[in-house]
JSON list of C-alpha atoms in Angstrom, two decimals:
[
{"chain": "A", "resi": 1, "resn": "UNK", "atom": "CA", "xyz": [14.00, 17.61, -11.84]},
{"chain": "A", "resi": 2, "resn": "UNK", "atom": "CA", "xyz": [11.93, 18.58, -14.88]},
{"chain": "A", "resi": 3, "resn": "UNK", "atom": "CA", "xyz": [13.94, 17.60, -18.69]},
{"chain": "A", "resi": 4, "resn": "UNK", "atom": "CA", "xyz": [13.59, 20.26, -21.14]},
{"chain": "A", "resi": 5, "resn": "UNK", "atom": "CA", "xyz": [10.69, 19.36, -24.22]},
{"chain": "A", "resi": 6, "resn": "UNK", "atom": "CA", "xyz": [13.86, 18.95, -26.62]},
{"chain": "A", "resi": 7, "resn": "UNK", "atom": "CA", "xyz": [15.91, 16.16, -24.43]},
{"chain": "A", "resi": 8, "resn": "UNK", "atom": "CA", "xyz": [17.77, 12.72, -25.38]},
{"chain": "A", "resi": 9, "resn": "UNK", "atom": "CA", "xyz": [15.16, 10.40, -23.36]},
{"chain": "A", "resi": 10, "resn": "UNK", "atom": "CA", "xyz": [11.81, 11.20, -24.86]},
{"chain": "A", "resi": 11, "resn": "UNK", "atom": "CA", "xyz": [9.82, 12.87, -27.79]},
{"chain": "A", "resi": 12, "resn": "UNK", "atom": "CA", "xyz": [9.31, 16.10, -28.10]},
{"chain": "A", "resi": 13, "resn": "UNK", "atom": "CA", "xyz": [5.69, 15.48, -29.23]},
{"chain": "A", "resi": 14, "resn": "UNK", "atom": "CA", "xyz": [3.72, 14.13, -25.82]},
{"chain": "A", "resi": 15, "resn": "UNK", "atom": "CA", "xyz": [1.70, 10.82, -26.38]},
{"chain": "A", "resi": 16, "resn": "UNK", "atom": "CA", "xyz": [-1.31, 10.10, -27.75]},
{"chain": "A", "resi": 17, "resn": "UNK", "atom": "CA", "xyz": [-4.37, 10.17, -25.43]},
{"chain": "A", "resi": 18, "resn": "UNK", "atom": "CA", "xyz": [-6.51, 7.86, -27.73]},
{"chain": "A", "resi": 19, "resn": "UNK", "atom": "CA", "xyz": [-5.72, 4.05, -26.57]},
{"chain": "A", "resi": 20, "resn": "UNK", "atom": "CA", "xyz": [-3.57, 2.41, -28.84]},
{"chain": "A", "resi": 21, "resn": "UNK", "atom": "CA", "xyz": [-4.64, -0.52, -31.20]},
{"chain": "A", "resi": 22, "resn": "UNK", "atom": "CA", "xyz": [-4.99, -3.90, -29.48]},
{"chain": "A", "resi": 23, "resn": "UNK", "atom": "CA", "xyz": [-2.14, -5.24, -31.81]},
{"chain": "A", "resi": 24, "resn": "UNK", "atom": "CA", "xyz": [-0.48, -7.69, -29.36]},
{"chain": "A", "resi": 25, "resn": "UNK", "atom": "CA", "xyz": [2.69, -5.92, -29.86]},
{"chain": "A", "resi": 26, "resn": "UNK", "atom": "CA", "xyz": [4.53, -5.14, -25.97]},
{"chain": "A", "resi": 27, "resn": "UNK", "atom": "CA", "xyz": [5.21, -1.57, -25.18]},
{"chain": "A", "resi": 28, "resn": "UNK", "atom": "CA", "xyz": [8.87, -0.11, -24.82]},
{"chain": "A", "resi": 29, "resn": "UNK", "atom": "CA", "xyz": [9.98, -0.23, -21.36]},
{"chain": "A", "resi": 30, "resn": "UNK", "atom": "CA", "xyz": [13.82, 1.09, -22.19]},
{"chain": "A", "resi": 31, "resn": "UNK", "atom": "CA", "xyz": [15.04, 4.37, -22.74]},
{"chain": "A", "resi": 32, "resn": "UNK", "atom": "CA", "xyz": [16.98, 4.63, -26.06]},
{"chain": "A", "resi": 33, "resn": "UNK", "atom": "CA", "xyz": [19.79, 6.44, -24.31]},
{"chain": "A", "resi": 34, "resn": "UNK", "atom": "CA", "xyz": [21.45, 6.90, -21.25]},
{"chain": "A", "resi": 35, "resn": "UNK", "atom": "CA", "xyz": [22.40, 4.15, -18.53]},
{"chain": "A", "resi": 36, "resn": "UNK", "atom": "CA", "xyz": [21.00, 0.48, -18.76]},
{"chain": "A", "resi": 37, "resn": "UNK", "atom": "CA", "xyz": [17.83, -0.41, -17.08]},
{"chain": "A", "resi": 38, "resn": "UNK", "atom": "CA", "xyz": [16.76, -3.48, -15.76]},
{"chain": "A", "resi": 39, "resn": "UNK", "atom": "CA", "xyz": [13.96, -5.03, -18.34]},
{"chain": "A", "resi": 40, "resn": "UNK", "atom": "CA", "xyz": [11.96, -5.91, -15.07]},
{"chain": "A", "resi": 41, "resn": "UNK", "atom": "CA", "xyz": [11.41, -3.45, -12.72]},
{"chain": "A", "resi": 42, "resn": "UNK", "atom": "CA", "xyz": [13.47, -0.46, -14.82]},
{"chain": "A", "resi": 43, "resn": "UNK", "atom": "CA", "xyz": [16.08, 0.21, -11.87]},
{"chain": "A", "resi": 44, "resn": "UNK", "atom": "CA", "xyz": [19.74, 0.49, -13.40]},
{"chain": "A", "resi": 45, "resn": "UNK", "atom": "CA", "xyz": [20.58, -2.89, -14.40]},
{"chain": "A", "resi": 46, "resn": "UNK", "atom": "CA", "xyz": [24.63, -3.13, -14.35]},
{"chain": "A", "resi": 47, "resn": "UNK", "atom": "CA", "xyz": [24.23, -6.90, -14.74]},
{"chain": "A", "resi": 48, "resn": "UNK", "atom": "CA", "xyz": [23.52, -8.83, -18.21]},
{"chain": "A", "resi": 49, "resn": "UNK", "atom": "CA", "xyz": [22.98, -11.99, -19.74]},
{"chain": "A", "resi": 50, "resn": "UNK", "atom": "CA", "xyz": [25.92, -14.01, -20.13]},
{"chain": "A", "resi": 51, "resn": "UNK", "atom": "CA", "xyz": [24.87, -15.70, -23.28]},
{"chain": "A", "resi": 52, "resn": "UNK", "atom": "CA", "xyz": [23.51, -13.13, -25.78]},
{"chain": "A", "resi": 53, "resn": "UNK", "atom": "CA", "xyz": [24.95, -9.79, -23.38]},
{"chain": "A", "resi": 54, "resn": "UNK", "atom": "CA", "xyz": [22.02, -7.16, -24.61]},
{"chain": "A", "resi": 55, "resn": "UNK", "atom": "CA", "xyz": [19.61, -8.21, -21.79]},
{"chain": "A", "resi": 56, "resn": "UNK", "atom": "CA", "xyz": [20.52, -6.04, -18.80]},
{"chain": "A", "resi": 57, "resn": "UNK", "atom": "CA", "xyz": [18.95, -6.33, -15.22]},
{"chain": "A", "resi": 58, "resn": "UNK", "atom": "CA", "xyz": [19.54, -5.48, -12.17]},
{"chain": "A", "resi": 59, "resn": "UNK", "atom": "CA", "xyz": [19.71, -8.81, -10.04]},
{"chain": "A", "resi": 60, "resn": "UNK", "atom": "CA", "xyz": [20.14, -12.28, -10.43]},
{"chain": "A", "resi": 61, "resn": "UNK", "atom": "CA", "xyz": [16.19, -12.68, -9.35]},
{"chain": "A", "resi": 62, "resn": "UNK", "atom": "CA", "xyz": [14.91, -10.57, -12.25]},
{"chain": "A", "resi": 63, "resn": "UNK", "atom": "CA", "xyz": [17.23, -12.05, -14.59]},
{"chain": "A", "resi": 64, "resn": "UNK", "atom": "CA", "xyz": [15.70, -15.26, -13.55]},
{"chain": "A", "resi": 65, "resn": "UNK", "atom": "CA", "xyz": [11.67, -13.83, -14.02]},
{"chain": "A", "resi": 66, "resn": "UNK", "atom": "CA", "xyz": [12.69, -12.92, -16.95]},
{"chain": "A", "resi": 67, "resn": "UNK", "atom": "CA", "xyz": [13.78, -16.07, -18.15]},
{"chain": "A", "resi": 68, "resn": "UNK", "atom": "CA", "xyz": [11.00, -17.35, -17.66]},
{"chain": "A", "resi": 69, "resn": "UNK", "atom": "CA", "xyz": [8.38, -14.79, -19.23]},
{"chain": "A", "resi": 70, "resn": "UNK", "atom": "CA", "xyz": [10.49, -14.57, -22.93]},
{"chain": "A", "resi": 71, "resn": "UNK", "atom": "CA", "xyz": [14.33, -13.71, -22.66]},
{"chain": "A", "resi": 72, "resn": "UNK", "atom": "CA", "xyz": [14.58, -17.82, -23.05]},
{"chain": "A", "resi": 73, "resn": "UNK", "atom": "CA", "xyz": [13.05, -17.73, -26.19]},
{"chain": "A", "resi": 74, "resn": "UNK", "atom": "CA", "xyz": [14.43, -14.33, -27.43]},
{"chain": "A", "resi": 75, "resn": "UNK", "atom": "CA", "xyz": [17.68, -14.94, -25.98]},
{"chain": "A", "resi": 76, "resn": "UNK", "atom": "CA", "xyz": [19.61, -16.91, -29.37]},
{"chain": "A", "resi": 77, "resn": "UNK", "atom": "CA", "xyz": [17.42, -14.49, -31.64]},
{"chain": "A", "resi": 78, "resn": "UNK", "atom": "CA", "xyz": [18.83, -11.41, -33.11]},
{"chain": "A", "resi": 79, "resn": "UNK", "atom": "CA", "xyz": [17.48, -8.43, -33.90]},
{"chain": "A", "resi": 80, "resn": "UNK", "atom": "CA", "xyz": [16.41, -5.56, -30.78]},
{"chain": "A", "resi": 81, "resn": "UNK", "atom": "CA", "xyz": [16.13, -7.11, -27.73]},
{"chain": "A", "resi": 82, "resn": "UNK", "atom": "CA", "xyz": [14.22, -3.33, -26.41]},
{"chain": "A", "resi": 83, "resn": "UNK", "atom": "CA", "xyz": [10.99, -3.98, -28.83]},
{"chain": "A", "resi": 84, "resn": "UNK", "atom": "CA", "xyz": [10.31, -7.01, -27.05]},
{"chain": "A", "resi": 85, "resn": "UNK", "atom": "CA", "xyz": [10.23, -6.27, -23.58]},
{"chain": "A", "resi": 86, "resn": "UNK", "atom": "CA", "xyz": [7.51, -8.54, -21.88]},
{"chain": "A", "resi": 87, "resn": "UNK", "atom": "CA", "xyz": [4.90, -7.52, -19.24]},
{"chain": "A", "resi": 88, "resn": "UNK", "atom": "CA", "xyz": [6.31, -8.88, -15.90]},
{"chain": "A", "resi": 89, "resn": "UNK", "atom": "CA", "xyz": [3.27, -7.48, -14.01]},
{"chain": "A", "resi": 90, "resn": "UNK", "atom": "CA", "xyz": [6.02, -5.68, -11.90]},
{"chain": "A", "resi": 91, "resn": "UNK", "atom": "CA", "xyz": [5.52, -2.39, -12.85]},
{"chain": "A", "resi": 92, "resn": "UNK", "atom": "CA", "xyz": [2.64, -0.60, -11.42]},
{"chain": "A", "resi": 93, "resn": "UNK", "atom": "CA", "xyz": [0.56, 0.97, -13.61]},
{"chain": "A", "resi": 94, "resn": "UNK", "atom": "CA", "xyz": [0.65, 4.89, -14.95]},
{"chain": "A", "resi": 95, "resn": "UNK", "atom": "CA", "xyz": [-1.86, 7.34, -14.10]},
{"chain": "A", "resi": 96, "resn": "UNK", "atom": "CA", "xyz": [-2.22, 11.20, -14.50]},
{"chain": "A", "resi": 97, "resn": "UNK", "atom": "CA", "xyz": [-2.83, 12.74, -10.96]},
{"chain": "A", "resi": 98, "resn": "UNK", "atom": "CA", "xyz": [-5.80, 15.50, -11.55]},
{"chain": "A", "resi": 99, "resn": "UNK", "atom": "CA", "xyz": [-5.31, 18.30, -8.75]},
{"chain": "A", "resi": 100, "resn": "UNK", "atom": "CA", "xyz": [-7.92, 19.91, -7.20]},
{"chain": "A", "resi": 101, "resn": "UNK", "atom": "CA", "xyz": [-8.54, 21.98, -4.30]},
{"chain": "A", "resi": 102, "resn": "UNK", "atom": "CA", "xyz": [-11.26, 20.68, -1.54]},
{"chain": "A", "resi": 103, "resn": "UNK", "atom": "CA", "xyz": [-14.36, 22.29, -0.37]},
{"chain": "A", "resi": 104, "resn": "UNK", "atom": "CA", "xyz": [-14.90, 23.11, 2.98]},
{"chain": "A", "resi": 105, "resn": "UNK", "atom": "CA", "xyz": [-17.21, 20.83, 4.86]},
{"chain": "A", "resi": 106, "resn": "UNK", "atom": "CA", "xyz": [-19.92, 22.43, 6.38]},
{"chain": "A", "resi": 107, "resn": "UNK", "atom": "CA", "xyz": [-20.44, 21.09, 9.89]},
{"chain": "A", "resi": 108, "resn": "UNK", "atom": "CA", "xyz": [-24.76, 20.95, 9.18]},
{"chain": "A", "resi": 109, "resn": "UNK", "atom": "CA", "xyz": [-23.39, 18.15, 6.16]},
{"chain": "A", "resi": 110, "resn": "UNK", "atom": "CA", "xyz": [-21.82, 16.07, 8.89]},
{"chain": "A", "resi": 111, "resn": "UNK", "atom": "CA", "xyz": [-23.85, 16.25, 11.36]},
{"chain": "A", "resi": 112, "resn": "UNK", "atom": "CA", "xyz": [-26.31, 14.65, 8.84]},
{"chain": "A", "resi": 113, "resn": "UNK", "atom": "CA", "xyz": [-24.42, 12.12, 7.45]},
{"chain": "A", "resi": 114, "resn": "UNK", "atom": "CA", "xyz": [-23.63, 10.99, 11.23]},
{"chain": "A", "resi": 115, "resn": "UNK", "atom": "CA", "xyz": [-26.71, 11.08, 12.04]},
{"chain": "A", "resi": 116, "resn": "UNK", "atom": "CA", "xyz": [-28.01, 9.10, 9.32]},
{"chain": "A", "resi": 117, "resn": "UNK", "atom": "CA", "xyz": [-24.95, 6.71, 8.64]},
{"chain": "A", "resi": 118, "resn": "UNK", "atom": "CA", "xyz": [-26.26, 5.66, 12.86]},
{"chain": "A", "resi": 119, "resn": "UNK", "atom": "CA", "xyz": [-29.99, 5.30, 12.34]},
{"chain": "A", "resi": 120, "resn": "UNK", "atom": "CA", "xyz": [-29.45, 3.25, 9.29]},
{"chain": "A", "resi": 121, "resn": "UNK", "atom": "CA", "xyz": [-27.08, 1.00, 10.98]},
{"chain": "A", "resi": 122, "resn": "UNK", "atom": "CA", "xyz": [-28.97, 0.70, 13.83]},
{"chain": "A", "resi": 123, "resn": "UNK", "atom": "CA", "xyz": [-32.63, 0.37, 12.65]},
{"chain": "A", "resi": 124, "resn": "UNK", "atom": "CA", "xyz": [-35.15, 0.62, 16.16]},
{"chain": "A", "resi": 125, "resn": "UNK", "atom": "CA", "xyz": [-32.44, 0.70, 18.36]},
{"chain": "A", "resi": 126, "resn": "UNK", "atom": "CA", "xyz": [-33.69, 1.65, 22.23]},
{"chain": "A", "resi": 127, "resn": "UNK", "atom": "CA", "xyz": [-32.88, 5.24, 23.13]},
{"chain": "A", "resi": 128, "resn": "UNK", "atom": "CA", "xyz": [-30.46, 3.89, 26.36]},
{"chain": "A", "resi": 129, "resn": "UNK", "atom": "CA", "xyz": [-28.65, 1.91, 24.02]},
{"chain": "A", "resi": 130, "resn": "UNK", "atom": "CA", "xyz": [-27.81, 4.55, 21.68]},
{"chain": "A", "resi": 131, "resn": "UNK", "atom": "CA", "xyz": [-26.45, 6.65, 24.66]},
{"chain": "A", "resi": 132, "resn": "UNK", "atom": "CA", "xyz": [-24.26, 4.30, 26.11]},
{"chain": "A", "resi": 133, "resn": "UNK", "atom": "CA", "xyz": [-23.15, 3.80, 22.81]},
{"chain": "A", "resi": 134, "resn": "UNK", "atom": "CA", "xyz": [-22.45, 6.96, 22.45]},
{"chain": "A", "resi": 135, "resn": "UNK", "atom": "CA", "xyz": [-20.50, 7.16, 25.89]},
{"chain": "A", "resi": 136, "resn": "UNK", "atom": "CA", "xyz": [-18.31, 4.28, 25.15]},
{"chain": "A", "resi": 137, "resn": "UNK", "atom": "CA", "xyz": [-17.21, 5.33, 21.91]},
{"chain": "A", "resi": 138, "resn": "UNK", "atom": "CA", "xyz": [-13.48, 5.43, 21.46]},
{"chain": "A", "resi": 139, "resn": "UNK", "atom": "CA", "xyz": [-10.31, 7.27, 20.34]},
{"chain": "A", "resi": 140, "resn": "UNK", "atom": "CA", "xyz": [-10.07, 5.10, 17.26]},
{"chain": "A", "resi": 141, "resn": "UNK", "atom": "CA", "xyz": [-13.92, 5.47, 16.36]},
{"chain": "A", "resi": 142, "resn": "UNK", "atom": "CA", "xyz": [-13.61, 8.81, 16.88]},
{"chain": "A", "resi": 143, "resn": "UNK", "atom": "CA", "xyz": [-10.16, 9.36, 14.79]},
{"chain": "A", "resi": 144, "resn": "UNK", "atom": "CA", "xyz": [-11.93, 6.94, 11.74]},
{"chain": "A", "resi": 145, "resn": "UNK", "atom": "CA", "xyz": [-14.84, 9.02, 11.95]},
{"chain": "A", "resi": 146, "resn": "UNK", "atom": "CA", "xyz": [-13.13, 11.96, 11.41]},
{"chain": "A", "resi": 147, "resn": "UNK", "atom": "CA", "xyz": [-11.00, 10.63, 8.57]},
{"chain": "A", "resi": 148, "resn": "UNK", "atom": "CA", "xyz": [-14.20, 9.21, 6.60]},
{"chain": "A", "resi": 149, "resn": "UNK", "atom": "CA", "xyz": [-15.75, 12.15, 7.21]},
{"chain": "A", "resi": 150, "resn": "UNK", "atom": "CA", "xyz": [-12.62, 14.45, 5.56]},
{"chain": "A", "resi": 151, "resn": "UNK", "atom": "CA", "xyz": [-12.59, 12.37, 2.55]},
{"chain": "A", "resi": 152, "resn": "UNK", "atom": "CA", "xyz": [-16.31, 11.93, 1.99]},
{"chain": "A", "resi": 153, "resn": "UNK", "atom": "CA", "xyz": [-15.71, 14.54, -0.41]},
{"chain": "A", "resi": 154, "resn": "UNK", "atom": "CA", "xyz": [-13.75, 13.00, -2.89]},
{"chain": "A", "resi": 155, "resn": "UNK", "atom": "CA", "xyz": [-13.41, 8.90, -1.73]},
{"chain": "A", "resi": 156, "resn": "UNK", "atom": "CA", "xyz": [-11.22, 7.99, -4.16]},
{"chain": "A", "resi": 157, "resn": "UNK", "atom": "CA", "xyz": [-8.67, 10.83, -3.90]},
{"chain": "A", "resi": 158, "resn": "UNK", "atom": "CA", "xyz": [-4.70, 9.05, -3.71]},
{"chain": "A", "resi": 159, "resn": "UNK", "atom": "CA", "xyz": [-2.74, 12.01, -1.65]},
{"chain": "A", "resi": 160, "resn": "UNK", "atom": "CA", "xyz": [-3.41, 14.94, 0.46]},
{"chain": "A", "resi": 161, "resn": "UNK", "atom": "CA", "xyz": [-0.95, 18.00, 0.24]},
{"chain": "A", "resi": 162, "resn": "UNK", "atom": "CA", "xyz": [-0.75, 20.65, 3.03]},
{"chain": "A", "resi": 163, "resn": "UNK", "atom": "CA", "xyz": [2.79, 21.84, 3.80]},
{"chain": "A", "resi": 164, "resn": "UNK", "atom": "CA", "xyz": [2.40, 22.86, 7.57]},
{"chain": "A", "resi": 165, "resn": "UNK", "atom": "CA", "xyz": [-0.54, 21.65, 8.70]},
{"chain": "A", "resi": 166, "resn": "UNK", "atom": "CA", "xyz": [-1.64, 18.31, 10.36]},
{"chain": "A", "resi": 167, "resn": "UNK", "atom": "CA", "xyz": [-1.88, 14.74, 8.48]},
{"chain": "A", "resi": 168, "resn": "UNK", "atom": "CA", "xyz": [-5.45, 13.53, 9.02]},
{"chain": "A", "resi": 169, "resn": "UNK", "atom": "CA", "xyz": [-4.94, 10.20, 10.40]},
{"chain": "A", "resi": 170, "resn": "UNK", "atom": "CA", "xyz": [-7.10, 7.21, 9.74]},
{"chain": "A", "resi": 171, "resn": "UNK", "atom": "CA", "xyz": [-6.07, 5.32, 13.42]},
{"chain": "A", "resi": 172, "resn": "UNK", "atom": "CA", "xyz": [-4.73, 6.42, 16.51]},
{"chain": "A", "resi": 173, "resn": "UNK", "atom": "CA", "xyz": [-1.73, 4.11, 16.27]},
{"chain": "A", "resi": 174, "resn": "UNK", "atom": "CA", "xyz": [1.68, 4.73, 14.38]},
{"chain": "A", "resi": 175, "resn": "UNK", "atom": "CA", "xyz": [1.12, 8.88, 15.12]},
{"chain": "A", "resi": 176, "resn": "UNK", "atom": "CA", "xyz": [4.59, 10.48, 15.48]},
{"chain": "A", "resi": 177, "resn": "UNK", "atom": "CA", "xyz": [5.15, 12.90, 18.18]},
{"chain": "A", "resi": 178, "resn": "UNK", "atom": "CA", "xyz": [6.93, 15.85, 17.49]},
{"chain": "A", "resi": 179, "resn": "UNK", "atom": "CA", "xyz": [10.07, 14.75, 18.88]},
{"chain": "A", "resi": 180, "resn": "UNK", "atom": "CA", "xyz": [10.22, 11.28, 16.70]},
{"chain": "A", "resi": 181, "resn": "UNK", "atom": "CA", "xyz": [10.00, 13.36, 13.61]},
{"chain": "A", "resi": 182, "resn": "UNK", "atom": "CA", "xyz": [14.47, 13.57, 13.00]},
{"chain": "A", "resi": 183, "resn": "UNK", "atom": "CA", "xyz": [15.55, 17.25, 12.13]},
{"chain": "A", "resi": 184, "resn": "UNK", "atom": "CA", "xyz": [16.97, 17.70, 8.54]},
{"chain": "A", "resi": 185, "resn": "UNK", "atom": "CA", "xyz": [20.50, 17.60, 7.92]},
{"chain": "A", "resi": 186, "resn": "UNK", "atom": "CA", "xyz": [20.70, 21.11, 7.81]},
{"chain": "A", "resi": 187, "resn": "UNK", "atom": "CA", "xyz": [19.24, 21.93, 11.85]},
{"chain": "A", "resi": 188, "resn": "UNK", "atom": "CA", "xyz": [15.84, 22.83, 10.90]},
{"chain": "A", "resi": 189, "resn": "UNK", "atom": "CA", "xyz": [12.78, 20.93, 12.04]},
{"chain": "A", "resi": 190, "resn": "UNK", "atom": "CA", "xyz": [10.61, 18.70, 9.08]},
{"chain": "A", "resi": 191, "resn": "UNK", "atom": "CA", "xyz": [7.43, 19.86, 8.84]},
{"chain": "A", "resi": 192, "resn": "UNK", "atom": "CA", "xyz": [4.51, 17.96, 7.45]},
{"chain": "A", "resi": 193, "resn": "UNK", "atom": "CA", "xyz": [4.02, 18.03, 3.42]},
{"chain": "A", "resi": 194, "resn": "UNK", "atom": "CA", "xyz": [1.65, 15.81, 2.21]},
{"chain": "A", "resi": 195, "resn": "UNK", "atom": "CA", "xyz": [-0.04, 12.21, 2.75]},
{"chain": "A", "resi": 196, "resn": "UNK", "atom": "CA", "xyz": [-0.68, 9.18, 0.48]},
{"chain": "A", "resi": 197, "resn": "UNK", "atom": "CA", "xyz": [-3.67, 7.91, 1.09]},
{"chain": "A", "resi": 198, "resn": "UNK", "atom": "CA", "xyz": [-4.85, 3.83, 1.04]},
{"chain": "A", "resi": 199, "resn": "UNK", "atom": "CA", "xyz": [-6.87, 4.44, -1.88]},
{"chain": "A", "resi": 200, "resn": "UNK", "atom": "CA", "xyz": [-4.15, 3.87, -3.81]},
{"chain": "A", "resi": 201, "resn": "UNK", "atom": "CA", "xyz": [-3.46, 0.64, -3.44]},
{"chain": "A", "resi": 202, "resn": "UNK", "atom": "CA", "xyz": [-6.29, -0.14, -5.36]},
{"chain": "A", "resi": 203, "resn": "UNK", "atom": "CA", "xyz": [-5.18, 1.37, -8.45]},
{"chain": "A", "resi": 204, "resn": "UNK", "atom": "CA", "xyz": [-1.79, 0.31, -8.46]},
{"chain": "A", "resi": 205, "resn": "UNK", "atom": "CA", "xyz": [-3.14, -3.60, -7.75]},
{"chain": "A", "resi": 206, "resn": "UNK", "atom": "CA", "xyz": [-0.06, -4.07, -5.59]},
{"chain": "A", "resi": 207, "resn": "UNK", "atom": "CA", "xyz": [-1.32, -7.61, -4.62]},
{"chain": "A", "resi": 208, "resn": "UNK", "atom": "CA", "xyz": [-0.93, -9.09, -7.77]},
{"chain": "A", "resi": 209, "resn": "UNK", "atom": "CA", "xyz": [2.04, -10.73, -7.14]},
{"chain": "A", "resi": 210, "resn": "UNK", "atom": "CA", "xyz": [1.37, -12.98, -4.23]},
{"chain": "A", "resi": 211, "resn": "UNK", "atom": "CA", "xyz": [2.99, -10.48, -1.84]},
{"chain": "A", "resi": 212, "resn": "UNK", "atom": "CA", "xyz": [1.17, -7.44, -0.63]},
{"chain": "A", "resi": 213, "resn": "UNK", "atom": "CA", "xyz": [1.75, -3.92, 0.82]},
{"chain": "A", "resi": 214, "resn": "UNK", "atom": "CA", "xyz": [-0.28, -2.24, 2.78]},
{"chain": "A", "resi": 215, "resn": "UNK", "atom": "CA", "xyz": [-0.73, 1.20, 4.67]},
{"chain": "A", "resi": 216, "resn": "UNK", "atom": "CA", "xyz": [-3.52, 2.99, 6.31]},
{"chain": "A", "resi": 217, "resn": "UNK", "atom": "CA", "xyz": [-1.51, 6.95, 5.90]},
{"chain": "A", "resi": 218, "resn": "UNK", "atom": "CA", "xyz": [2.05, 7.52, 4.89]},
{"chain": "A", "resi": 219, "resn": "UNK", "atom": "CA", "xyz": [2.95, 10.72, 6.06]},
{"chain": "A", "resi": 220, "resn": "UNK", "atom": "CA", "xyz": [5.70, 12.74, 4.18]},
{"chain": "A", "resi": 221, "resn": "UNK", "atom": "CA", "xyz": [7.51, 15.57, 6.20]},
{"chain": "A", "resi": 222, "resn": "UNK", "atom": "CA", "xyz": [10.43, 17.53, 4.77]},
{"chain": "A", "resi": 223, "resn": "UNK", "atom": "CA", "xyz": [12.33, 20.53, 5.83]},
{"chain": "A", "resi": 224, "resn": "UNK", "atom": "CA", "xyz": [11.18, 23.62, 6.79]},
{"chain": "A", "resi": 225, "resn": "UNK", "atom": "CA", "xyz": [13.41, 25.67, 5.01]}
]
């Protein structure tokens, strides 16, 4: 769903892309209109504080974080409760997503960086050694190979869209067959869309909280109609 320019949630002029003044002042996290939002995480928040019934959230536990981080103080004082919304380090932060389209690898390039990435690892190795190396290397060397290899490109990229081709996957464990992929609603099969890639974890510091998440590839298939 797109809103139109002119809409009820947000300005018609977009944003400023200079960073704003290091005033101390905490950024809006409420819409001015619509359904209440939980001042943690910004899910709807039916719930609200019994005392001064302006603070909405949307569970007992976020009620409580807040508490703790301002609403305690803020609570008995009047004025709007919206302009000072503090930073629960819940959120993850915003980002623009740049799109571009990848270059073709050539296969000279990687046979190059292969070879190289091995002869600096392995200095004066012995010429037997490197072959049975080379014998004994397995389906998850060879699948991690390949995914470095994909993204050597553009390391820090955060998803991968290709509707109807194949996910490039970073281990041979967790890959769906055909069959474990449910058919949509409708009858038709799902079809591969696009991946998110681990990179992303990084930017979104997701273990800033004491509890982490973590993913090697989540693959996204939707219908093929």
């Amino acid at each position: 769903n797109q809103l139109p320019r002119r809409n009820d949630f947000y300005a018609y002029d977009p944003p400023s892309e200079d960073p704003p003044p290091e005033t101390g002042e905490s950024v809006c996290l409420q819409l001015k209109s619509g359904a209440h939002l939980c001042r943690v995480c910004g899910c709807l928040g039916p719930k609200t504080c019994s005392r001064c019934h302006k603070a909405h959230y949307c569970s007992k536990e976020h009620q409580t974080l807040d508490w703790r981080v301002g609403h305690k103080q803020a609570c008995t004082q009047a004025g709007d409760l919206d302009s000072t919304v503090p930073d629960h380090s819940f959120l993850f932060p915003e980002f623009e997503i740049v799109i571009e389209t990848e270059d073709e690898i050539m296969p000279e390039v990687v046979e190059k960086d292969d070879e190289s990435e091995i002869i600096g690892s392995m200095g004066e190795a012995p010429e037997e050694e490197l072959d049975s190396m080379a014998k004994h290397e397995s389906r998850e060397d060879r699948i991690f190979q390949k995914f470095k290899t994909k993204i050597s490109l553009e390391p820090e990229q955060i998803l991968r869209y290709g509707r109807g081709i194949a996910p490039i996957w970073i281990s041979g464990e967790n890959i769906p067959q055909e069959k474990e992929i449910p058919d949509c609603p409708c009858g038709a099969k799902r079809i591969f869309e696009f991946q998110v890639m681990p990179h992303l974890l990084n930017y979104l510091k997701a273990d800033r909280l004491g509890r982490s998440v973590d993913w090697g590839v989540l693959a996204v298939f939707t219908c093929a109609e």
